[in-house]
PDB file of C-alpha atoms in Angstrom:
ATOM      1  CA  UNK A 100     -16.643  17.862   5.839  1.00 80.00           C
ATOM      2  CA  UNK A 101     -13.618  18.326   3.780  1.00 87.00           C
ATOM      3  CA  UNK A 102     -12.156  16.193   1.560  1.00 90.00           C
ATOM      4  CA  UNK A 103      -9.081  14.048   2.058  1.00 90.00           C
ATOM      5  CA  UNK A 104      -6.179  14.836  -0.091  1.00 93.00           C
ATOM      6  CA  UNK A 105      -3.278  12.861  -0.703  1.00 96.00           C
ATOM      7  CA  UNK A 106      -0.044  13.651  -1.970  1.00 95.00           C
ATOM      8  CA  UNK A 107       1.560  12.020  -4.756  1.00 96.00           C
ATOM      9  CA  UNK A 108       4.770  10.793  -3.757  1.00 96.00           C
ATOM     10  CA  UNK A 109       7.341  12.351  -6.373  1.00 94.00           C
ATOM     11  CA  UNK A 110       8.906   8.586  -6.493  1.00 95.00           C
ATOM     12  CA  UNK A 111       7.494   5.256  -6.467  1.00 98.00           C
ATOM     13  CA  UNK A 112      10.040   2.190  -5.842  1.00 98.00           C
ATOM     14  CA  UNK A 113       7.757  -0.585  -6.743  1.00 98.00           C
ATOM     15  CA  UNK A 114       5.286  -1.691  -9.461  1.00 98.00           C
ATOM     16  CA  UNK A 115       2.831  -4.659  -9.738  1.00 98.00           C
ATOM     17  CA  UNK A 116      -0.042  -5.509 -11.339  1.00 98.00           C
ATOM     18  CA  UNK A 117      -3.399  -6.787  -9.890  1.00 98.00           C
ATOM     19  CA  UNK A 118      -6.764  -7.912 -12.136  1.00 97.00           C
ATOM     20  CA  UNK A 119     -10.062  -6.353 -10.458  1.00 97.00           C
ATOM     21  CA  UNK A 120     -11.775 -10.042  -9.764  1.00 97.00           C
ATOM     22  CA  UNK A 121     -15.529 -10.323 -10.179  1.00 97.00           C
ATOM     23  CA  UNK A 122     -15.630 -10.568  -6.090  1.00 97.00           C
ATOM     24  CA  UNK A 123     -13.816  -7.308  -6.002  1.00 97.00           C
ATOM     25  CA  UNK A 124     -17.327  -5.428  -7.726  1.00 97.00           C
ATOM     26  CA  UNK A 125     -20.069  -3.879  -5.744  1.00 96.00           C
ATOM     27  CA  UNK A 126     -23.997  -3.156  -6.360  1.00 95.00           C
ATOM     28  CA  UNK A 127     -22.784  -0.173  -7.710  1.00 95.00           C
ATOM     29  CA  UNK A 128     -20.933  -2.483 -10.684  1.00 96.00           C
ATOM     30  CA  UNK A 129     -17.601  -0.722  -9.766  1.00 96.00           C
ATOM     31  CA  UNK A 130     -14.719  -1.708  -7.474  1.00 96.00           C
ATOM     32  CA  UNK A 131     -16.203  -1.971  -3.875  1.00 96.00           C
ATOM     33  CA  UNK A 132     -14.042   0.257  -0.982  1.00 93.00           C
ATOM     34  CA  UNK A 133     -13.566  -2.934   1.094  1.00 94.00           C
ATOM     35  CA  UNK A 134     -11.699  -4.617  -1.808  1.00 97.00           C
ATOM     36  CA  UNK A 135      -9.731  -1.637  -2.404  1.00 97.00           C
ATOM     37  CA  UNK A 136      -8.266  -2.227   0.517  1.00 96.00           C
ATOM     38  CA  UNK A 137      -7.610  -6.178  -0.292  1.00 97.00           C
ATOM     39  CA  UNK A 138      -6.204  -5.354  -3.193  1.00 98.00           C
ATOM     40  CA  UNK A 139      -3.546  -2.441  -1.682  1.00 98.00           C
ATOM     41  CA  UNK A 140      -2.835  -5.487   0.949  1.00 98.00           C
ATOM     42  CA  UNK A 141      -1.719  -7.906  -1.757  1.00 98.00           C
ATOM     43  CA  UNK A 142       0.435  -4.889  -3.542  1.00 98.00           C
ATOM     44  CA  UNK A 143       2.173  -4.233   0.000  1.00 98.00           C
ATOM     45  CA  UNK A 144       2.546  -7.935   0.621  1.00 98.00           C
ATOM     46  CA  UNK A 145       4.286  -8.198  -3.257  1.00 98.00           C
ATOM     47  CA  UNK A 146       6.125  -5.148  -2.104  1.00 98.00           C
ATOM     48  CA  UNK A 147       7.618  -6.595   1.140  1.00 98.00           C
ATOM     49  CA  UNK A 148       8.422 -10.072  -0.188  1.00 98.00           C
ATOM     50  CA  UNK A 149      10.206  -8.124  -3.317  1.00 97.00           C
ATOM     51  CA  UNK A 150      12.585  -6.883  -0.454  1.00 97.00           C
ATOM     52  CA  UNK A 151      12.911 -10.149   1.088  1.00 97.00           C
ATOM     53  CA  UNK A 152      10.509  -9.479   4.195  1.00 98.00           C
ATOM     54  CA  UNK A 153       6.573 -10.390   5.322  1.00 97.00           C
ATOM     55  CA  UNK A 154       4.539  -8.624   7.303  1.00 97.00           C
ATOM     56  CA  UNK A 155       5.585 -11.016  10.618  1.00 97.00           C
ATOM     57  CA  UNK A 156       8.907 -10.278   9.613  1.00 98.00           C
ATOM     58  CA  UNK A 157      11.133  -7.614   8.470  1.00 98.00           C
ATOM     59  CA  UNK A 158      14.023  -7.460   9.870  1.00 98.00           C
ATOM     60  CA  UNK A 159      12.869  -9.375  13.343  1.00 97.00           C
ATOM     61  CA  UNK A 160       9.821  -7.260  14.062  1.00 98.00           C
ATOM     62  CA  UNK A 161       6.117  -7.399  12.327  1.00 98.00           C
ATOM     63  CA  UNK A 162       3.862  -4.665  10.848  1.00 98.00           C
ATOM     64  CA  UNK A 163       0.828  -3.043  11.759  1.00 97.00           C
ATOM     65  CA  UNK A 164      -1.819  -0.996  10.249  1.00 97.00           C
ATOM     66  CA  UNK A 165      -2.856   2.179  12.349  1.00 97.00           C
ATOM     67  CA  UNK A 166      -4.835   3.931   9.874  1.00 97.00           C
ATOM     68  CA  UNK A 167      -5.869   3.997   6.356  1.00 97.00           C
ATOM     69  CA  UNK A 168      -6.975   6.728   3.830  1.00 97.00           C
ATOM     70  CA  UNK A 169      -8.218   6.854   0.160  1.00 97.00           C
ATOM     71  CA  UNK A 170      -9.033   9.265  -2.442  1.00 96.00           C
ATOM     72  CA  UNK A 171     -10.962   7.881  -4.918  1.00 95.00           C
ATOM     73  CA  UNK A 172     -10.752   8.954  -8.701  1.00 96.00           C
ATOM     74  CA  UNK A 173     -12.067   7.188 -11.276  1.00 97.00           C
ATOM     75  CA  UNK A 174     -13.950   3.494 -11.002  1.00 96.00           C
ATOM     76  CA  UNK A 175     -12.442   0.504 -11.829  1.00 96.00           C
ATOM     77  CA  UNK A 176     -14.563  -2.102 -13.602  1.00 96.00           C
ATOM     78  CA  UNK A 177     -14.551  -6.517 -13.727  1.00 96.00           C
ATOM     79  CA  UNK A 178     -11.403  -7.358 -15.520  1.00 93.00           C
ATOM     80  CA  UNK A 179      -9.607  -3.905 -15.326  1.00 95.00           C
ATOM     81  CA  UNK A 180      -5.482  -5.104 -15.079  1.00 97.00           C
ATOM     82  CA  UNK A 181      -4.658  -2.322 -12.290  1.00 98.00           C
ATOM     83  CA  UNK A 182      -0.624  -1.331 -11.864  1.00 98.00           C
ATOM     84  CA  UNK A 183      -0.707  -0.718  -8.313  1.00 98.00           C
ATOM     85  CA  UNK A 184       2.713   1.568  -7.538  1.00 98.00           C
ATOM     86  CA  UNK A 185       3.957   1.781  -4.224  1.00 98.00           C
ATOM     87  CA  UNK A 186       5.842   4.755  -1.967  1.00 98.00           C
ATOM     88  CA  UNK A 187       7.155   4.306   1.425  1.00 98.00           C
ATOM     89  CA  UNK A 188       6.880   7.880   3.140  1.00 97.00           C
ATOM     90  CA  UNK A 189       6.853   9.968   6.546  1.00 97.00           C
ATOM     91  CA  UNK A 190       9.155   7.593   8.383  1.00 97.00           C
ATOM     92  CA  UNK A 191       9.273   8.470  12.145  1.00 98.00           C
ATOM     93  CA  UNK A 192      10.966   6.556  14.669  1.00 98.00           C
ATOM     94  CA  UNK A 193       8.225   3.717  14.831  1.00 98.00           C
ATOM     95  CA  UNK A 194       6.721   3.429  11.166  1.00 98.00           C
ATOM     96  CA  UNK A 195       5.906   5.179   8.178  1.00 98.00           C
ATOM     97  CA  UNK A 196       3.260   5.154   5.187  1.00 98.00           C
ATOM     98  CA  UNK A 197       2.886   3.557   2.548  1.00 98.00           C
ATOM     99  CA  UNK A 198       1.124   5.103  -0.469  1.00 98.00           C
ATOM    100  CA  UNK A 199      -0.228   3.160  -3.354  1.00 98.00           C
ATOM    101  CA  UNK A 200      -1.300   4.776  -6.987  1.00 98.00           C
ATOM    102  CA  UNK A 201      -3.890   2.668  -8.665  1.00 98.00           C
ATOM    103  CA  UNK A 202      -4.160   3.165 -12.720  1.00 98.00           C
ATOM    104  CA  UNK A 203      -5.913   0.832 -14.833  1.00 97.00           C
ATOM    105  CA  UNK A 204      -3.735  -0.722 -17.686  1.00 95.00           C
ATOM    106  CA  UNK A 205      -6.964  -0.468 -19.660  1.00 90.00           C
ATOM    107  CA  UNK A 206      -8.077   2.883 -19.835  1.00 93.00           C
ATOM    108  CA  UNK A 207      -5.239   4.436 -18.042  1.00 95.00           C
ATOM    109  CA  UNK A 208      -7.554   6.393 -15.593  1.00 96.00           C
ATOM    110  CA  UNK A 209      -5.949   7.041 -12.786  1.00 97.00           C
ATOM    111  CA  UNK A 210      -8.261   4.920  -9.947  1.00 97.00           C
ATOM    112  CA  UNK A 211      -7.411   5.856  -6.662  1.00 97.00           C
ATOM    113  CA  UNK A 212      -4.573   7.409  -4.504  1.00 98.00           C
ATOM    114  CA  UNK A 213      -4.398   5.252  -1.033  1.00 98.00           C
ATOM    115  CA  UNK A 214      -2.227   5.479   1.857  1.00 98.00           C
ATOM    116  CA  UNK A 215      -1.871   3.453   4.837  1.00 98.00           C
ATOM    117  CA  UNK A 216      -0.122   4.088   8.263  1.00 98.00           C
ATOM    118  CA  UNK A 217       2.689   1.405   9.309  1.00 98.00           C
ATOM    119  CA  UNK A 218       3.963   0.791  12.593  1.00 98.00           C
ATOM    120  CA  UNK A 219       6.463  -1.767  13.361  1.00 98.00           C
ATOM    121  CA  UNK A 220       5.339  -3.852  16.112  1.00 98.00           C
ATOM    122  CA  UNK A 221       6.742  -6.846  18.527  1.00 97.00           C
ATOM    123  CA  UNK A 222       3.985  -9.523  18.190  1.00 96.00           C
ATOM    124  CA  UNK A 223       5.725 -11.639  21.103  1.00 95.00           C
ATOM    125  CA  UNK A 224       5.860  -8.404  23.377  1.00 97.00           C
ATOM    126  CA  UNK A 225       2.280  -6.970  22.154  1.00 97.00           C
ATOM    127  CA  UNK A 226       4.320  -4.212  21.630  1.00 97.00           C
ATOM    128  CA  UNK A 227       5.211  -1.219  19.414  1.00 98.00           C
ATOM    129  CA  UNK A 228       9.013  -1.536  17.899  1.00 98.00           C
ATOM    130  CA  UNK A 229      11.171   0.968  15.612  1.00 98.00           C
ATOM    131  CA  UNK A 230      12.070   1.339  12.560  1.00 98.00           C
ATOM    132  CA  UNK A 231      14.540  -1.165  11.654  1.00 98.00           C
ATOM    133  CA  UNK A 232      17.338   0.340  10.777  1.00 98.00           C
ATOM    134  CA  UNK A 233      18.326  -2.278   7.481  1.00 98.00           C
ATOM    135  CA  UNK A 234      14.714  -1.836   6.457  1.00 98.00           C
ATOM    136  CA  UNK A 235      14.854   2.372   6.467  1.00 98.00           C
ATOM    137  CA  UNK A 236      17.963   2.065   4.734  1.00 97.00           C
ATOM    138  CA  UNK A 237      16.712  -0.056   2.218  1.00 97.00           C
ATOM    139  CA  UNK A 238      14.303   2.142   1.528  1.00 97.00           C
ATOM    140  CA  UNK A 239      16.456   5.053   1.397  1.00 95.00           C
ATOM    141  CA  UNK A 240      18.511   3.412  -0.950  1.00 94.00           C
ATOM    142  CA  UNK A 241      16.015   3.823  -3.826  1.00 89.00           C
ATOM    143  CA  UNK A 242      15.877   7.724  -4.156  1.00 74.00           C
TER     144      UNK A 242
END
């Protein structure tokens, strides 16, 4: 099977920082997959209230998550401080992605490169939406 491969984004427009929680650790003793994926939540959920937005709401319509991908590269240990950066790419007429760069502040290993598939979506109409127009620009507006 090959591997996934992710592109770094040449640009990331936001920055936070997230503490691997005792919860967050597998048998294995390292960060678990399924919290990855918490964790990436919380950094896009920082992200989109940064901008003024939540996931029910930016701009009038919701988000969605369609698909999700992650290259693992180094593990991340109980009480690693992680700076989770974050890349909006790929926009089409009904999402984008968003990619996410996990270092720890610790050792500053490089953890993981993640990246998530966004589509805007009308919760009232069970529908899909596009790409709000303020929101693109927005985004646009930090390269």
């Amino acid at each position: 099977m090959a591997r996934i491969k992710i592109e770094t984004p040449d640009k990331f427009i936001f920055k936070t920082e997230i503490a691997i929680r005792i919860t967050d650790i597998n048998y294995g003793g390292h960060l678990g997959n399924d919290s990855l994926l918490s964790i990436i939540h919380e950094a896009r959920l920082r992200f989109l209230k940064h901008l003024g937005y939540s996931e029910s709401n930016v701009e009038g319509v919701g988000i969605i998550m369609i698909d999700a991908a992650v290259q693992y590269k180094s593990e991340g240990f109980y009480g690693d401080e992680l700076f989770i950066e974050v890349a909006i790419t790929d926009f089409s007429n009904l999402g984008c992605d968003f990619v996410f760069k996990l270092t720890s502040k610790n050792s500053s290993k490089e953890i993981a490169l993640a990246k998530t598939g966004i589509v805007f979506f009308d919760y009232e109409n069970r529908k899909t939406a596009q790409v709000p127009a303020e929101f693109k620009k927005k985004i646009e507006s930090f390269n």
